[in-house]
Amino acid sequence: MPSHVALLTDRSLFTRLSRATARWAGKPQTFVVAVAVIVLWGLSGPFFGFNDTWQLVINTSTTIVTFLMVFIIQNSQNRDSAAMQIKLDELIVRLEGAREELLDLEELDEEKLEAIRQEFELRASKARNGKPA
């Protein structure tokens, strides 16, 4: 079995489900379907007399979808961020002269990150002004 096929089957059910849902949710067709559902709901208002149950249907439906999508989006973001971090770490490791202590910056607290960011801002400012860093 090719290695990329093995990687696909090694993913958990939740990962496979969240990836598929995220891909599906991000398509223009999905947006069109969502708009169509809202339009149909709105047009059905006179038939149901714009009653509380009619309003509750859309409120409950959209709340449930939003609640579940938060977890799907967060899972996708977490995986994307982790993959990007690994790729950046690989580049840092491979670059000669790179500071390997920067490999796990995402694990530092805000104050330490801010200090490093300020250091890089100072270096950038000096470089723009033609001074050596």
GROMACS .gro file of N, CA and C in nm:
model
  399
    1MET      N    1   0.085  -0.117   0.000
    1MET     CA    2   0.000   0.000   0.000
    1MET      C    3   0.090   0.124   0.000
    2PRO      N    4   0.063   0.222  -0.091
    2PRO     CA    5   0.144   0.344  -0.093
    2PRO      C    6   0.132   0.418   0.040
    3SER      N    7   0.240   0.492   0.073
    3SER     CA    8   0.245   0.559   0.204
    3SER      C    9   0.134   0.662   0.220
    4HIS      N   10   0.095   0.733   0.113
    4HIS     CA   11  -0.011   0.833   0.127
    4HIS      C   12  -0.146   0.767   0.154
    5VAL      N   13  -0.168   0.647   0.106
    5VAL     CA   14  -0.292   0.574   0.136
    5VAL      C   15  -0.292   0.531   0.282
    6ALA      N   16  -0.177   0.486   0.331
    6ALA     CA   17  -0.168   0.448   0.472
    6ALA      C   18  -0.195   0.567   0.562
    7LEU      N   19  -0.147   0.685   0.522
    7LEU     CA   20  -0.173   0.805   0.602
    7LEU      C   21  -0.321   0.836   0.609
    8LEU      N   22  -0.392   0.816   0.500
    8LEU     CA   23  -0.537   0.843   0.499
    8LEU      C   24  -0.613   0.750   0.592
    9THR      N   25  -0.572   0.624   0.597
    9THR     CA   26  -0.644   0.529   0.681
    9THR      C   27  -0.599   0.536   0.826
   10ASP      N   28  -0.486   0.601   0.854
   10ASP     CA   29  -0.439   0.616   0.992
   10ASP      C   30  -0.512   0.727   1.066
   11ARG      N   31  -0.586   0.810   0.996
   11ARG     CA   32  -0.657   0.920   1.059
   11ARG      C   33  -0.776   0.869   1.138
   12SER      N   34  -0.802   0.936   1.249
   12SER     CA   35  -0.917   0.897   1.332
   12SER      C   36  -1.047   0.929   1.258
   13LEU      N   37  -1.153   0.868   1.303
   13LEU     CA   38  -1.285   0.893   1.244
   13LEU      C   39  -1.320   1.041   1.257
   14PHE      N   40  -1.291   1.100   1.373
   14PHE     CA   41  -1.323   1.242   1.392
   14PHE      C   42  -1.244   1.330   1.295
   15THR      N   43  -1.117   1.298   1.274
   15THR     CA   44  -1.034   1.376   1.182
   15THR      C   45  -1.089   1.364   1.040
   16ARG      N   46  -1.121   1.244   0.998
   16ARG     CA   47  -1.177   1.227   0.864
   16ARG      C   48  -1.310   1.299   0.849
   17LEU      N   49  -1.395   1.289   0.952
   17LEU     CA   50  -1.525   1.355   0.949
   17LEU      C   51  -1.509   1.507   0.948
   18SER      N   52  -1.420   1.559   1.032
   18SER     CA   53  -1.404   1.704   1.039
   18SER      C   54  -1.344   1.759   0.910
   19ARG      N   55  -1.251   1.686   0.850
   19ARG     CA   56  -1.194   1.732   0.722
   19ARG      C   57  -1.301   1.734   0.614
   20ALA      N   58  -1.380   1.628   0.606
   20ALA     CA   59  -1.484   1.622   0.504
   20ALA      C   60  -1.589   1.731   0.526
   21THR      N   61  -1.627   1.752   0.651
   21THR     CA   62  -1.726   1.855   0.682
   21THR      C   63  -1.671   1.993   0.651
   22ALA      N   64  -1.546   2.019   0.687
   22ALA     CA   65  -1.485   2.149   0.660
   22ALA      C   66  -1.477   2.175   0.509
   23ARG      N   67  -1.439   2.073   0.432
   23ARG     CA   68  -1.434   2.089   0.286
   23ARG      C   69  -1.573   2.117   0.232
   24TRP      N   70  -1.672   2.043   0.280
   24TRP     CA   71  -1.809   2.059   0.233
   24TRP      C   72  -1.864   2.197   0.273
   25ALA      N   73  -1.839   2.239   0.396
   25ALA     CA   74  -1.893   2.365   0.446
   25ALA      C   75  -1.831   2.485   0.375
   26GLY      N   76  -1.711   2.470   0.323
   26GLY     CA   77  -1.643   2.581   0.259
   26GLY      C   78  -1.676   2.599   0.111
   27LYS      N   79  -1.763   2.519   0.058
   27LYS     CA   80  -1.795   2.527  -0.084
   27LYS      C   81  -1.905   2.630  -0.110
   28PRO      N   82  -1.899   2.696  -0.225
   28PRO     CA   83  -2.004   2.792  -0.260
   28PRO      C   84  -2.143   2.727  -0.266
   29GLN      N   85  -2.149   2.601  -0.308
   29GLN     CA   86  -2.277   2.533  -0.317
   29GLN      C   87  -2.342   2.521  -0.179
   30THR      N   88  -2.262   2.499  -0.077
   30THR     CA   89  -2.314   2.487   0.058
   30THR      C   90  -2.373   2.620   0.103
   31PHE      N   91  -2.308   2.729   0.069
   31PHE     CA   92  -2.360   2.861   0.101
   31PHE      C   93  -2.494   2.883   0.031
   32VAL      N   94  -2.502   2.844  -0.095
   32VAL     CA   95  -2.627   2.860  -0.172
   32VAL      C   96  -2.739   2.779  -0.107
   33VAL      N   97  -2.707   2.656  -0.064
   33VAL     CA   98  -2.808   2.573   0.003
   33VAL      C   99  -2.853   2.640   0.133
   34ALA      N  100  -2.760   2.696   0.210
   34ALA     CA  101  -2.795   2.763   0.335
   34ALA      C  102  -2.886   2.883   0.309
   35VAL      N  103  -2.853   2.961   0.207
   35VAL     CA  104  -2.937   3.076   0.172
   35VAL      C  105  -3.075   3.028   0.128
   36ALA      N  106  -3.079   2.920   0.051
   36ALA     CA  107  -3.208   2.866   0.005
   36ALA      C  108  -3.293   2.821   0.124
   37VAL      N  109  -3.231   2.758   0.223
   37VAL     CA  110  -3.305   2.714   0.342
   37VAL      C  111  -3.364   2.835   0.414
   38ILE      N  112  -3.286   2.941   0.428
   38ILE     CA  113  -3.334   3.062   0.494
   38ILE      C  114  -3.448   3.126   0.415
   39VAL      N  115  -3.434   3.131   0.284
   39VAL     CA  116  -3.540   3.188   0.199
   39VAL      C  117  -3.667   3.104   0.212
   40LEU      N  118  -3.654   2.972   0.204
   40LEU     CA  119  -3.772   2.885   0.219
   40LEU      C  120  -3.837   2.901   0.355
   41TRP      N  121  -3.754   2.910   0.458
   41TRP     CA  122  -3.807   2.932   0.593
   41TRP      C  123  -3.883   3.065   0.597
   42GLY      N  124  -3.824   3.169   0.542
   42GLY     CA  125  -3.890   3.300   0.540
   42GLY      C  126  -4.021   3.298   0.464
   43LEU      N  127  -4.020   3.230   0.350
   43LEU     CA  128  -4.142   3.222   0.269
   43LEU      C  129  -4.250   3.137   0.336
   44SER      N  130  -4.209   3.045   0.422
   44SER     CA  131  -4.308   2.962   0.491
   44SER      C  132  -4.372   3.034   0.610
   45GLY      N  133  -4.321   3.150   0.645
   45GLY     CA  134  -4.374   3.227   0.758
   45GLY      C  135  -4.523   3.251   0.752
   46PRO      N  136  -4.576   3.301   0.640
   46PRO     CA  137  -4.720   3.326   0.633
   46PRO      C  138  -4.803   3.197   0.650
   47PHE      N  139  -4.750   3.088   0.598
   47PHE     CA  140  -4.822   2.961   0.611
   47PHE      C  141  -4.835   2.918   0.757
   48PHE      N  142  -4.730   2.944   0.836
   48PHE     CA  143  -4.731   2.907   0.978
   48PHE      C  144  -4.774   3.022   1.068
   49GLY      N  145  -4.811   3.132   1.007
   49GLY     CA  146  -4.860   3.245   1.085
   49GLY      C  147  -4.750   3.315   1.163
   50PHE      N  148  -4.627   3.300   1.120
   50PHE     CA  149  -4.513   3.363   1.188
   50PHE      C  150  -4.516   3.335   1.339
   51ASN      N  151  -4.558   3.214   1.374
   51ASN     CA  152  -4.573   3.183   1.518
   51ASN      C  153  -4.439   3.151   1.584
   52ASP      N  154  -4.444   3.129   1.714
   52ASP     CA  155  -4.322   3.104   1.792
   52ASP      C  156  -4.251   2.976   1.748
   53THR      N  157  -4.326   2.873   1.715
   53THR     CA  158  -4.266   2.747   1.671
   53THR      C  159  -4.190   2.767   1.540
   54TRP      N  160  -4.248   2.844   1.451
   54TRP     CA  161  -4.184   2.875   1.323
   54TRP      C  162  -4.049   2.943   1.347
   55GLN      N  163  -4.044   3.038   1.439
   55GLN     CA  164  -3.919   3.107   1.472
   55GLN      C  165  -3.822   3.014   1.544
   56LEU      N  166  -3.877   2.929   1.632
   56LEU     CA  167  -3.793   2.838   1.709
   56LEU      C  168  -3.720   2.738   1.619
   57VAL      N  169  -3.783   2.698   1.511
   57VAL     CA  170  -3.722   2.602   1.418
   57VAL      C  171  -3.591   2.658   1.363
   58ILE      N  172  -3.592   2.780   1.313
   58ILE     CA  173  -3.470   2.836   1.254
   58ILE      C  174  -3.369   2.870   1.362
   59ASN      N  175  -3.416   2.921   1.475
   59ASN     CA  176  -3.323   2.954   1.584
   59ASN      C  177  -3.250   2.830   1.635
   60THR      N  178  -3.325   2.725   1.659
   60THR     CA  179  -3.264   2.601   1.709
   60THR      C  180  -3.171   2.540   1.605
   61SER      N  181  -3.217   2.536   1.482
   61SER     CA  182  -3.135   2.476   1.374
   61SER      C  183  -3.003   2.550   1.357
   62THR      N  184  -3.009   2.681   1.349
   62THR     CA  185  -2.885   2.756   1.328
   62THR      C  186  -2.794   2.750   1.450
   63THR      N  187  -2.851   2.744   1.569
   63THR     CA  188  -2.770   2.734   1.690
   63THR      C  189  -2.696   2.601   1.693
   64ILE      N  190  -2.765   2.493   1.660
   64ILE     CA  191  -2.701   2.360   1.660
   64ILE      C  192  -2.591   2.354   1.556
   65VAL      N  193  -2.619   2.402   1.436
   65VAL     CA  194  -2.518   2.399   1.330
   65VAL      C  195  -2.397   2.483   1.370
   66THR      N  196  -2.421   2.601   1.424
   66THR     CA  197  -2.310   2.687   1.466
   66THR      C  198  -2.228   2.622   1.576
   67PHE      N  199  -2.295   2.565   1.674
   67PHE     CA  200  -2.227   2.499   1.785
   67PHE      C  201  -2.136   2.387   1.735
   68LEU      N  202  -2.187   2.303   1.646
   68LEU     CA  203  -2.106   2.192   1.595
   68LEU      C  204  -1.993   2.240   1.504
   69MET      N  205  -2.020   2.345   1.425
   69MET     CA  206  -1.918   2.394   1.333
   69MET      C  207  -1.800   2.457   1.408
   70VAL      N  208  -1.824   2.509   1.527
   70VAL     CA  209  -1.713   2.563   1.606
   70VAL      C  210  -1.607   2.456   1.629
   71PHE      N  211  -1.650   2.336   1.662
   71PHE     CA  212  -1.555   2.227   1.688
   71PHE      C  213  -1.486   2.181   1.560
   72ILE      N  214  -1.560   2.176   1.451
   72ILE     CA  215  -1.503   2.136   1.322
   72ILE      C  216  -1.398   2.238   1.278
   73ILE      N  217  -1.432   2.366   1.287
   73ILE     CA  218  -1.339   2.471   1.246
   73ILE      C  219  -1.215   2.471   1.335
   74GLN      N  220  -1.235   2.457   1.466
   74GLN     CA  221  -1.121   2.457   1.557
   74GLN      C  222  -1.029   2.338   1.530
   75ASN      N  223  -1.088   2.222   1.503
   75ASN     CA  224  -1.007   2.105   1.472
   75ASN      C  225  -0.926   2.129   1.345
   76SER      N  226  -0.989   2.185   1.243
   76SER     CA  227  -0.917   2.214   1.118
   76SER      C  228  -0.806   2.314   1.142
   77GLN      N  229  -0.834   2.418   1.219
   77GLN     CA  230  -0.732   2.519   1.249
   77GLN      C  231  -0.616   2.460   1.327
   78ASN      N  232  -0.647   2.376   1.424
   78ASN     CA  233  -0.541   2.313   1.504
   78ASN      C  234  -0.450   2.227   1.416
   79ARG      N  235  -0.510   2.147   1.329
   79ARG     CA  236  -0.429   2.062   1.241
   79ARG      C  237  -0.346   2.145   1.144
   80ASP      N  238  -0.409   2.248   1.085
   80ASP     CA  239  -0.337   2.334   0.992
   80ASP      C  240  -0.222   2.406   1.061
   81SER      N  241  -0.247   2.457   1.180
   81SER     CA  242  -0.141   2.527   1.255
   81SER      C  243  -0.028   2.432   1.290
   82ALA      N  244  -0.061   2.313   1.335
   82ALA     CA  245   0.043   2.215   1.371
   82ALA      C  246   0.125   2.177   1.248
   83ALA      N  247   0.059   2.155   1.135
   83ALA     CA  248   0.132   2.119   1.013
   83ALA      C  249   0.222   2.234   0.968
   84MET      N  250   0.172   2.355   0.974
   84MET     CA  251   0.252   2.472   0.936
   84MET      C  252   0.372   2.486   1.029
   85GLN      N  253   0.350   2.466   1.157
   85GLN     CA  254   0.459   2.477   1.254
   85GLN      C  255   0.567   2.373   1.227
   86ILE      N  256   0.527   2.251   1.196
   86ILE     CA  257   0.624   2.146   1.166
   86ILE      C  258   0.704   2.182   1.041
   87LYS      N  259   0.637   2.235   0.940
   87LYS     CA  260   0.707   2.274   0.818
   87LYS      C  261   0.806   2.387   0.845
   88LEU      N  262   0.763   2.485   0.925
   88LEU     CA  263   0.854   2.594   0.960
   88LEU      C  264   0.973   2.544   1.042
   89ASP      N  265   0.944   2.454   1.136
   89ASP     CA  266   1.052   2.397   1.217
   89ASP      C  267   1.153   2.325   1.128
   90GLU      N  268   1.104   2.252   1.030
   90GLU     CA  269   1.194   2.182   0.938
   90GLU      C  270   1.281   2.282   0.862
   91LEU      N  271   1.224   2.392   0.818
   91LEU     CA  272   1.302   2.494   0.748
   91LEU      C  273   1.407   2.556   0.840
   92ILE      N  274   1.370   2.584   0.964
   92ILE     CA  275   1.466   2.641   1.059
   92ILE      C  276   1.582   2.544   1.082
   93VAL      N  277   1.549   2.418   1.100
   93VAL     CA  278   1.653   2.317   1.124
   93VAL      C  279   1.748   2.309   1.005
   94ARG      N  280   1.696   2.322   0.884
   94ARG     CA  281   1.777   2.306   0.763
   94ARG      C  282   1.857   2.431   0.725
   95LEU      N  283   1.816   2.547   0.774
   95LEU     CA  284   1.888   2.669   0.740
   95LEU      C  285   2.014   2.684   0.823
   96GLU      N  286   2.124   2.703   0.754
   96GLU     CA  287   2.250   2.722   0.826
   96GLU      C  288   2.249   2.859   0.892
   97GLY      N  289   2.286   2.862   1.017
   97GLY     CA  290   2.289   2.986   1.092
   97GLY      C  291   2.157   3.023   1.158
   98ALA      N  292   2.054   2.942   1.135
   98ALA     CA  293   1.924   2.971   1.198
   98ALA      C  294   1.933   2.944   1.347
   99ARG      N  295   1.857   3.018   1.423
   99ARG     CA  296   1.857   3.001   1.568
   99ARG      C  297   1.756   2.893   1.606
  100GLU      N  298   1.806   2.776   1.641
  100GLU     CA  299   1.719   2.664   1.672
  100GLU      C  300   1.636   2.684   1.798
  101GLU      N  301   1.674   2.781   1.881
  101GLU     CA  302   1.593   2.807   2.000
  101GLU      C  303   1.456   2.868   1.964
  102LEU      N  304   1.441   2.906   1.837
  102LEU     CA  305   1.312   2.958   1.792
  102LEU      C  306   1.216   2.849   1.748
  103LEU      N  307   1.257   2.724   1.755
  103LEU     CA  308   1.175   2.614   1.705
  103LEU      C  309   1.040   2.600   1.775
  104ASP      N  310   1.034   2.624   1.904
  104ASP     CA  311   0.908   2.600   1.975
  104ASP      C  312   0.847   2.728   2.031
  105LEU      N  313   0.853   2.834   1.955
  105LEU     CA  314   0.801   2.963   2.002
  105LEU      C  315   0.654   2.956   2.042
  106GLU      N  316   0.579   2.873   1.975
  106GLU     CA  317   0.435   2.864   2.005
  106GLU      C  318   0.408   2.815   2.147
  107GLU      N  319   0.510   2.761   2.212
  107GLU     CA  320   0.495   2.712   2.349
  107GLU      C  321   0.527   2.818   2.454
  108LEU      N  322   0.584   2.931   2.411
  108LEU     CA  323   0.622   3.035   2.505
  108LEU      C  324   0.502   3.118   2.550
  109ASP      N  325   0.516   3.183   2.666
  109ASP     CA  326   0.407   3.270   2.711
  109ASP      C  327   0.415   3.404   2.639
  110GLU      N  328   0.312   3.486   2.657
  110GLU     CA  329   0.300   3.611   2.583
  110GLU      C  330   0.417   3.706   2.604
  111GLU      N  331   0.466   3.717   2.727
  111GLU     CA  332   0.575   3.811   2.755
  111GLU      C  333   0.702   3.774   2.679
  112LYS      N  334   0.735   3.645   2.677
  112LYS     CA  335   0.856   3.601   2.607
  112LYS      C  336   0.841   3.619   2.456
  113LEU      N  337   0.722   3.589   2.405
  113LEU     CA  338   0.697   3.611   2.262
  113LEU      C  339   0.710   3.758   2.226
  114GLU      N  340   0.657   3.845   2.311
  114GLU     CA  341   0.664   3.988   2.286
  114GLU      C  342   0.809   4.036   2.285
  115ALA      N  343   0.890   3.986   2.376
  115ALA     CA  344   1.031   4.025   2.381
  115ALA      C  345   1.103   3.984   2.252
  116ILE      N  346   1.076   3.864   2.204
  116ILE     CA  347   1.139   3.817   2.080
  116ILE      C  348   1.089   3.898   1.961
  117ARG      N  349   0.959   3.928   1.960
  117ARG     CA  350   0.901   4.009   1.851
  117ARG      C  351   0.967   4.146   1.848
  118GLN      N  352   0.985   4.207   1.965
  118GLN     CA  353   1.050   4.338   1.971
  118GLN      C  354   1.195   4.331   1.922
  119GLU      N  355   1.262   4.222   1.954
  119GLU     CA  356   1.400   4.202   1.905
  119GLU      C  357   1.402   4.201   1.753
  120PHE      N  358   1.307   4.131   1.692
  120PHE     CA  359   1.303   4.125   1.546
  120PHE      C  360   1.261   4.259   1.486
  121GLU      N  361   1.173   4.331   1.553
  121GLU     CA  362   1.137   4.465   1.505
  121GLU      C  363   1.258   4.557   1.505
  122LEU      N  364   1.339   4.548   1.611
  122LEU     CA  365   1.460   4.629   1.620
  122LEU      C  366   1.558   4.593   1.507
  123ARG      N  367   1.574   4.464   1.483
  123ARG     CA  368   1.663   4.419   1.375
  123ARG      C  369   1.612   4.469   1.240
  124ALA      N  370   1.479   4.462   1.219
  124ALA     CA  371   1.422   4.509   1.093
  124ALA      C  372   1.442   4.659   1.077
  125SER      N  373   1.423   4.732   1.183
  125SER     CA  374   1.441   4.878   1.180
  125SER      C  375   1.586   4.913   1.145
  126LYS      N  376   1.679   4.843   1.209
  126LYS     CA  377   1.821   4.868   1.179
  126LYS      C  378   1.853   4.834   1.033
  127ALA      N  379   1.795   4.726   0.983
  127ALA     CA  380   1.820   4.685   0.844
  127ALA      C  381   1.764   4.789   0.747
  128ARG      N  382   1.646   4.846   0.778
  128ARG     CA  383   1.589   4.949   0.692
  128ARG      C  384   1.673   5.075   0.691
  129ASN      N  385   1.737   5.103   0.801
  129ASN     CA  386   1.820   5.223   0.815
  129ASN      C  387   1.964   5.199   0.770
  130GLY      N  388   1.992   5.079   0.720
  130GLY     CA  389   2.125   5.048   0.669
  130GLY      C  390   2.228   5.019   0.774
  131LYS      N  391   2.185   4.991   0.893
  131LYS     CA  392   2.280   4.958   1.001
  131LYS      C  393   2.285   4.808   1.018
  132PRO      N  394   2.400   4.750   1.052
  132PRO     CA  395   2.406   4.605   1.075
  132PRO      C  396   2.329   4.569   1.200
  133ALA      N  397   2.265   4.451   1.197
  133ALA     CA  398   2.183   4.406   1.309
  133ALA      C  399   2.264   4.363   1.428
   0.00000   0.00000   0.00000
